[in-house]
Amino acid sequence: MARGLLILCLLVAGAAGAQAATAASASVYLEDLTWPELRAGIEAGKTTILVPIGGTEQNGPQMALGKHNVRVKVLAGKIAHALGDALVAPVIAYVPEGNVDRPEGHLKFPGTITVPPEAFEQVLEYAAKSFRLAGFRNIVFLGDHGGYQKDDEAVAQRLDREWASTPARAYALTEYYRASETEFGQLLKGKGYSEAEIGSHAGLLDTSLMMATDPGLVRADLLGETKPGDGAHGDPRRSSAALGQLGVDLIVSRTVAAIRTATSRR
């Protein structure tokens, strides 16, 4: 009896372990994979790597400092699933936010982290070179923050010149950021929300997107407490996950289409 029970327990444990391994290998997130799983995925055709770029900064009193990092990871995962041949790199969370010796903007609030633009560009460059070395052919930068879009483009252009005689290419697609800011803002205006309410940072648009991607990072009890000077630019009181989901769908569809168009031109 005891021996039979032991065998049953071992079988159950083995099955659970196999299920966990299968789930990990099916993940689109590179960090979840072992190197043999990654190599097998690339050999099977997953030759596009999405590099999500976030940023750690203040987001008003009602939203956590990691907004950009969490949001871009979730959205990159959805984009990778939709593409079918893509994986998602670890999020780059340290980005240019200004000069620590003359702090302005977000740097006036505790928790905002900055790095020099040249250091940021070098991180992008060597991350991309590492992905090329691993076998990826399409390295796609997805920037969730407006402050470094030109840096993304500069690095992609340099890499493309360097890789001109190889199959690898780097892309800094502005469609992701344009959809998350301009197009989603226009969509909200069409639904009757004012530009002042939508805001440019930590307002209705930003907060709704966060509610749709990770509501745990939003302090719902503080939505009505924002005031001038606290880091929020906009009015988040009517934010909702339902509104945010409209933005999620828009960002994913626009970015998937842009990646397919860009990579088909090779």
mmCIF file of C-alpha atoms in Angstrom:
data_model
loop_
_atom_site.group_PDB
_atom_site.id
_atom_site.type_symbol
_atom_site.label_atom_id
_atom_site.label_comp_id
_atom_site.label_asym_id
_atom_site.label_seq_id
_atom_site.Cartn_x
_atom_site.Cartn_y
_atom_site.Cartn_z
ATOM 1 C CA MET A 1 0.000 0.000 0.000
ATOM 2 C CA ALA A 2 2.730 2.436 1.039
ATOM 3 C CA ARG A 3 4.828 1.492 -1.990
ATOM 4 C CA GLY A 4 1.861 2.081 -4.307
ATOM 5 C CA LEU A 5 1.206 5.453 -2.762
ATOM 6 C CA LEU A 6 4.864 6.422 -3.210
ATOM 7 C CA ILE A 7 4.774 5.454 -6.895
ATOM 8 C CA LEU A 8 1.574 7.469 -7.385
ATOM 9 C CA CYS A 9 3.149 10.516 -5.743
ATOM 10 C CA LEU A 10 6.236 10.234 -7.971
ATOM 11 C CA LEU A 11 4.056 9.959 -11.075
ATOM 12 C CA VAL A 12 2.045 13.019 -10.073
ATOM 13 C CA ALA A 13 5.197 14.995 -9.315
ATOM 14 C CA GLY A 14 6.724 13.965 -12.628
ATOM 15 C CA ALA A 15 3.603 15.018 -14.534
ATOM 16 C CA ALA A 16 3.529 18.371 -12.745
ATOM 17 C CA GLY A 17 7.184 18.929 -13.574
ATOM 18 C CA ALA A 18 6.590 18.104 -17.230
ATOM 19 C CA GLN A 19 3.638 20.501 -17.371
ATOM 20 C CA ALA A 20 5.739 23.272 -15.817
ATOM 21 C CA ALA A 21 8.551 22.671 -18.322
ATOM 22 C CA THR A 22 6.075 22.732 -21.216
ATOM 23 C CA ALA A 23 4.529 25.980 -19.960
ATOM 24 C CA ALA A 24 7.958 27.581 -19.621
ATOM 25 C CA SER A 25 9.081 26.547 -23.093
ATOM 26 C CA ALA A 26 5.804 27.891 -24.524
ATOM 27 C CA SER A 27 6.379 31.321 -22.979
ATOM 28 C CA VAL A 28 7.185 34.232 -25.284
ATOM 29 C CA TYR A 29 9.421 35.776 -22.607
ATOM 30 C CA LEU A 30 13.109 35.019 -23.101
ATOM 31 C CA GLU A 31 13.720 35.092 -19.346
ATOM 32 C CA ASP A 32 11.402 32.103 -18.865
ATOM 33 C CA LEU A 33 13.395 29.877 -21.219
ATOM 34 C CA THR A 34 16.520 27.781 -20.848
ATOM 35 C CA TRP A 35 19.203 28.211 -23.480
ATOM 36 C CA PRO A 36 18.363 24.907 -25.233
ATOM 37 C CA GLU A 37 14.683 25.940 -25.334
ATOM 38 C CA LEU A 38 15.664 29.300 -26.780
ATOM 39 C CA ARG A 39 17.927 27.734 -29.391
ATOM 40 C CA ALA A 40 15.181 25.312 -30.402
ATOM 41 C CA GLY A 41 12.713 28.183 -30.714
ATOM 42 C CA ILE A 42 15.037 30.181 -32.962
ATOM 43 C CA GLU A 43 15.726 27.109 -35.114
ATOM 44 C CA ALA A 44 11.953 26.590 -35.390
ATOM 45 C CA GLY A 45 11.496 30.100 -36.790
ATOM 46 C CA LYS A 46 11.193 32.461 -33.832
ATOM 47 C CA THR A 47 13.740 34.861 -35.288
ATOM 48 C CA THR A 48 12.180 38.150 -34.164
ATOM 49 C CA ILE A 49 13.057 39.551 -30.742
ATOM 50 C CA LEU A 50 11.088 42.443 -29.258
ATOM 51 C CA VAL A 51 13.139 44.669 -26.962
ATOM 52 C CA PRO A 52 10.693 46.411 -24.589
ATOM 53 C CA ILE A 53 12.012 49.718 -23.301
ATOM 54 C CA GLY A 54 10.292 51.275 -20.320
ATOM 55 C CA GLY A 55 11.643 53.749 -17.806
ATOM 56 C CA THR A 56 11.402 54.224 -14.061
ATOM 57 C CA GLU A 57 9.815 57.555 -13.182
ATOM 58 C CA GLN A 58 7.159 59.271 -11.133
ATOM 59 C CA ASN A 59 3.616 58.793 -12.413
ATOM 60 C CA GLY A 60 1.591 61.009 -10.148
ATOM 61 C CA PRO A 61 0.380 60.048 -6.672
ATOM 62 C CA GLN A 62 -1.988 57.389 -8.042
ATOM 63 C CA MET A 63 0.333 55.230 -10.150
ATOM 64 C CA ALA A 64 3.493 53.252 -9.366
ATOM 65 C CA LEU A 65 6.979 54.144 -10.559
ATOM 66 C CA GLY A 66 7.211 51.015 -12.714
ATOM 67 C CA LYS A 67 4.320 51.939 -15.019
ATOM 68 C CA HIS A 68 6.336 51.997 -18.237
ATOM 69 C CA ASN A 69 8.248 48.813 -17.416
ATOM 70 C CA VAL A 70 5.217 46.718 -16.552
ATOM 71 C CA ARG A 71 3.080 48.088 -19.358
ATOM 72 C CA VAL A 72 5.618 47.561 -22.116
ATOM 73 C CA LYS A 73 6.310 43.994 -20.971
ATOM 74 C CA VAL A 74 2.627 43.071 -21.028
ATOM 75 C CA LEU A 75 2.037 44.724 -24.395
ATOM 76 C CA ALA A 76 5.186 43.224 -25.924
ATOM 77 C CA GLY A 77 3.962 39.800 -24.821
ATOM 78 C CA LYS A 78 0.634 40.339 -26.560
ATOM 79 C CA ILE A 79 2.409 41.560 -29.686
ATOM 80 C CA ALA A 80 4.706 38.521 -29.689
ATOM 81 C CA HIS A 81 1.757 36.133 -29.369
ATOM 82 C CA ALA A 82 0.004 37.858 -32.258
ATOM 83 C CA LEU A 83 3.102 37.721 -34.480
ATOM 84 C CA GLY A 84 3.725 34.051 -33.780
ATOM 85 C CA ASP A 85 7.446 34.166 -34.643
ATOM 86 C CA ALA A 86 8.624 36.540 -31.905
ATOM 87 C CA LEU A 87 10.010 36.438 -28.381
ATOM 88 C CA VAL A 88 10.318 39.219 -25.795
ATOM 89 C CA ALA A 89 13.627 40.355 -24.299
ATOM 90 C CA PRO A 90 14.009 41.564 -20.694
ATOM 91 C CA VAL A 91 12.666 45.085 -20.178
ATOM 92 C CA ILE A 92 15.186 47.931 -20.265
ATOM 93 C CA ALA A 93 14.151 49.944 -17.225
ATOM 94 C CA TYR A 94 16.982 52.507 -17.016
ATOM 95 C CA VAL A 95 16.565 55.307 -19.555
ATOM 96 C CA PRO A 96 17.516 58.976 -20.023
ATOM 97 C CA GLU A 97 15.365 61.236 -17.832
ATOM 98 C CA GLY A 98 17.587 64.299 -17.623
ATOM 99 C CA ASN A 99 20.626 65.522 -15.729
ATOM 100 C CA VAL A 100 21.009 64.586 -12.045
ATOM 101 C CA ASP A 101 23.122 67.702 -11.454
ATOM 102 C CA ARG A 102 20.305 69.942 -12.704
ATOM 103 C CA PRO A 103 17.175 67.913 -11.934
ATOM 104 C CA GLU A 104 14.093 68.955 -13.835
ATOM 105 C CA GLY A 105 10.776 67.362 -14.761
ATOM 106 C CA HIS A 106 10.342 63.839 -13.412
ATOM 107 C CA LEU A 107 13.733 63.953 -11.666
ATOM 108 C CA LYS A 108 12.308 66.366 -9.120
ATOM 109 C CA PHE A 109 10.320 63.456 -7.700
ATOM 110 C CA PRO A 110 11.895 60.598 -5.713
ATOM 111 C CA GLY A 111 12.129 57.294 -7.548
ATOM 112 C CA THR A 112 12.843 58.608 -11.028
ATOM 113 C CA ILE A 113 16.048 57.043 -12.395
ATOM 114 C CA THR A 114 18.154 58.479 -15.203
ATOM 115 C CA VAL A 115 21.178 57.416 -17.249
ATOM 116 C CA PRO A 116 23.170 59.402 -19.847
ATOM 117 C CA PRO A 117 21.888 59.032 -23.419
ATOM 118 C CA GLU A 118 25.209 57.587 -24.565
ATOM 119 C CA ALA A 119 25.062 54.875 -21.880
ATOM 120 C CA PHE A 120 21.478 54.062 -22.840
ATOM 121 C CA GLU A 121 22.378 53.804 -26.517
ATOM 122 C CA GLN A 122 25.275 51.502 -25.734
ATOM 123 C CA VAL A 123 22.997 49.196 -23.754
ATOM 124 C CA LEU A 124 20.619 49.026 -26.727
ATOM 125 C CA GLU A 125 23.484 48.429 -29.147
ATOM 126 C CA TYR A 126 25.055 45.578 -27.215
ATOM 127 C CA ALA A 127 21.742 43.973 -26.339
ATOM 128 C CA ALA A 128 20.934 43.951 -30.070
ATOM 129 C CA LYS A 129 24.340 42.519 -30.933
ATOM 130 C CA SER A 130 23.814 39.786 -28.345
ATOM 131 C CA PHE A 131 20.460 38.890 -29.894
ATOM 132 C CA ARG A 132 22.017 38.753 -33.361
ATOM 133 C CA LEU A 133 24.720 36.465 -31.994
ATOM 134 C CA ALA A 134 22.005 34.159 -30.619
ATOM 135 C CA GLY A 135 20.455 33.848 -34.069
ATOM 136 C CA PHE A 136 17.713 36.481 -34.153
ATOM 137 C CA ARG A 137 17.325 38.255 -37.488
ATOM 138 C CA ASN A 138 14.830 40.991 -36.565
ATOM 139 C CA ILE A 139 15.637 43.063 -33.471
ATOM 140 C CA VAL A 140 12.733 45.403 -32.726
ATOM 141 C CA PHE A 141 12.937 48.243 -30.189
ATOM 142 C CA LEU A 142 9.564 49.041 -28.570
ATOM 143 C CA GLY A 143 9.794 52.279 -26.589
ATOM 144 C CA ASP A 144 6.979 53.067 -24.148
ATOM 145 C CA HIS A 145 8.349 56.517 -23.278
ATOM 146 C CA GLY A 146 8.695 59.553 -25.519
ATOM 147 C CA GLY A 147 12.034 60.817 -24.220
ATOM 148 C CA TYR A 148 14.295 58.345 -25.992
ATOM 149 C CA GLN A 149 12.548 57.640 -29.304
ATOM 150 C CA LYS A 150 15.319 59.416 -31.240
ATOM 151 C CA ASP A 151 17.960 57.390 -29.396
ATOM 152 C CA ASP A 152 16.205 54.163 -30.423
ATOM 153 C CA GLU A 153 16.187 55.299 -34.046
ATOM 154 C CA ALA A 154 19.856 56.337 -33.963
ATOM 155 C CA VAL A 155 20.957 52.946 -32.640
ATOM 156 C CA ALA A 156 18.836 51.032 -35.158
ATOM 157 C CA GLN A 157 20.281 53.067 -38.030
ATOM 158 C CA ARG A 158 23.863 52.479 -36.866
ATOM 159 C CA LEU A 159 23.298 48.757 -36.523
ATOM 160 C CA ASP A 160 21.682 48.500 -39.934
ATOM 161 C CA ARG A 161 24.713 50.146 -41.519
ATOM 162 C CA GLU A 162 27.000 47.768 -39.665
ATOM 163 C CA TRP A 163 24.876 44.724 -40.549
ATOM 164 C CA ALA A 164 24.229 45.677 -44.178
ATOM 165 C CA SER A 165 25.876 42.520 -45.547
ATOM 166 C CA THR A 166 24.122 40.196 -43.087
ATOM 167 C CA PRO A 167 20.519 38.943 -42.738
ATOM 168 C CA ALA A 168 20.039 40.787 -39.413
ATOM 169 C CA ARG A 169 18.200 44.087 -39.115
ATOM 170 C CA ALA A 170 17.289 46.458 -36.275
ATOM 171 C CA TYR A 171 14.021 48.372 -36.154
ATOM 172 C CA ALA A 172 12.930 51.320 -34.020
ATOM 173 C CA LEU A 173 9.223 51.368 -34.790
ATOM 174 C CA THR A 174 7.518 54.619 -33.875
ATOM 175 C CA GLU A 175 4.068 53.094 -34.479
ATOM 176 C CA TYR A 176 4.006 51.585 -30.968
ATOM 177 C CA TYR A 177 4.494 54.924 -29.239
ATOM 178 C CA ARG A 178 2.305 56.825 -31.699
ATOM 179 C CA ALA A 179 -0.562 54.409 -31.069
ATOM 180 C CA SER A 180 -0.187 54.626 -27.291
ATOM 181 C CA GLU A 181 -0.111 58.405 -27.204
ATOM 182 C CA THR A 182 -1.511 60.145 -30.282
ATOM 183 C CA GLU A 183 -3.956 57.586 -31.690
ATOM 184 C CA PHE A 184 -5.326 56.431 -28.355
ATOM 185 C CA GLY A 185 -5.737 60.059 -27.321
ATOM 186 C CA GLN A 186 -7.714 60.749 -30.488
ATOM 187 C CA LEU A 187 -9.872 57.710 -29.830
ATOM 188 C CA LEU A 188 -10.668 58.997 -26.335
ATOM 189 C CA LYS A 189 -11.503 62.452 -27.700
ATOM 190 C CA GLY A 190 -13.939 60.789 -30.085
ATOM 191 C CA LYS A 191 -15.684 59.319 -27.054
ATOM 192 C CA GLY A 192 -16.199 62.744 -25.531
ATOM 193 C CA TYR A 193 -13.218 63.052 -23.191
ATOM 194 C CA SER A 194 -11.434 66.409 -23.187
ATOM 195 C CA GLU A 195 -7.756 66.898 -23.960
ATOM 196 C CA ALA A 196 -7.243 68.317 -20.467
ATOM 197 C CA GLU A 197 -8.757 65.159 -18.943
ATOM 198 C CA ILE A 198 -6.845 62.768 -21.211
ATOM 199 C CA GLY A 199 -3.620 64.507 -20.256
ATOM 200 C CA SER A 200 -0.003 64.063 -21.276
ATOM 201 C CA HIS A 201 1.234 62.120 -18.234
ATOM 202 C CA ALA A 202 -0.609 60.123 -15.562
ATOM 203 C CA GLY A 203 -3.978 61.414 -16.709
ATOM 204 C CA LEU A 204 -7.009 59.509 -18.007
ATOM 205 C CA LEU A 205 -5.114 57.887 -20.904
ATOM 206 C CA ASP A 206 -2.084 56.723 -18.915
ATOM 207 C CA THR A 207 -4.050 55.516 -15.916
ATOM 208 C CA SER A 208 -6.607 53.625 -18.008
ATOM 209 C CA LEU A 209 -3.827 51.795 -19.861
ATOM 210 C CA MET A 210 -2.307 50.803 -16.533
ATOM 211 C CA MET A 211 -5.652 49.550 -15.243
ATOM 212 C CA ALA A 212 -5.935 47.327 -18.314
ATOM 213 C CA THR A 213 -2.401 45.936 -18.039
ATOM 214 C CA ASP A 214 -1.807 45.749 -14.268
ATOM 215 C CA PRO A 215 -4.469 47.357 -12.048
ATOM 216 C CA GLY A 216 -2.403 46.570 -8.970
ATOM 217 C CA LEU A 217 -0.113 49.470 -9.828
ATOM 218 C CA VAL A 218 -2.959 52.004 -9.642
ATOM 219 C CA ARG A 219 -4.072 53.469 -6.307
ATOM 220 C CA ALA A 220 -7.788 53.700 -7.064
ATOM 221 C CA ASP A 221 -8.533 55.581 -3.853
ATOM 222 C CA LEU A 222 -6.266 58.425 -5.002
ATOM 223 C CA LEU A 223 -7.731 59.003 -8.461
ATOM 224 C CA GLY A 224 -9.575 62.077 -7.251
ATOM 225 C CA GLU A 225 -6.653 63.436 -5.268
ATOM 226 C CA THR A 226 -4.361 64.666 -8.053
ATOM 227 C CA LYS A 227 -3.514 68.363 -7.998
ATOM 228 C CA PRO A 228 -1.106 70.768 -9.711
ATOM 229 C CA GLY A 229 2.523 70.057 -8.910
ATOM 230 C CA ASP A 230 2.116 66.398 -7.944
ATOM 231 C CA GLY A 231 3.427 65.008 -11.231
ATOM 232 C CA ALA A 232 0.142 64.213 -12.974
ATOM 233 C CA HIS A 233 -0.853 66.126 -16.096
ATOM 234 C CA GLY A 234 -4.467 65.262 -16.790
ATOM 235 C CA ASP A 235 -7.468 64.098 -14.796
ATOM 236 C CA PRO A 236 -7.490 60.357 -14.013
ATOM 237 C CA ARG A 237 -10.812 60.288 -12.119
ATOM 238 C CA ARG A 238 -12.807 58.624 -14.910
ATOM 239 C CA SER A 239 -10.077 56.135 -15.792
ATOM 240 C CA SER A 240 -11.133 52.507 -16.255
ATOM 241 C CA ALA A 241 -9.797 49.172 -17.429
ATOM 242 C CA ALA A 242 -12.468 49.143 -20.145
ATOM 243 C CA LEU A 243 -11.104 52.374 -21.625
ATOM 244 C CA GLY A 244 -7.571 51.077 -21.242
ATOM 245 C CA GLN A 245 -8.407 47.892 -23.129
ATOM 246 C CA LEU A 246 -9.324 50.009 -26.150
ATOM 247 C CA GLY A 247 -5.800 51.388 -26.047
ATOM 248 C CA VAL A 248 -4.248 47.954 -25.567
ATOM 249 C CA ASP A 249 -6.058 46.583 -28.620
ATOM 250 C CA LEU A 250 -5.059 49.616 -30.681
ATOM 251 C CA ILE A 251 -1.374 49.466 -29.691
ATOM 252 C CA VAL A 252 -1.096 45.729 -30.324
ATOM 253 C CA SER A 253 -2.814 45.789 -33.716
ATOM 254 C CA ARG A 254 -0.876 48.825 -34.975
ATOM 255 C CA THR A 255 2.466 47.443 -33.822
ATOM 256 C CA VAL A 256 1.895 43.959 -35.221
ATOM 257 C CA ALA A 257 0.999 45.448 -38.601
ATOM 258 C CA ALA A 258 4.051 47.736 -38.536
ATOM 259 C CA ILE A 259 6.440 44.895 -37.687
ATOM 260 C CA ARG A 260 5.028 42.676 -40.415
ATOM 261 C CA THR A 261 5.308 45.472 -42.954
ATOM 262 C CA ALA A 262 8.866 46.402 -41.942
ATOM 263 C CA THR A 263 10.220 42.859 -41.890
ATOM 264 C CA SER A 264 8.569 41.945 -45.195
ATOM 265 C CA ARG A 265 10.616 44.614 -46.982
ATOM 266 C CA ARG A 266 13.928 42.898 -46.324
#
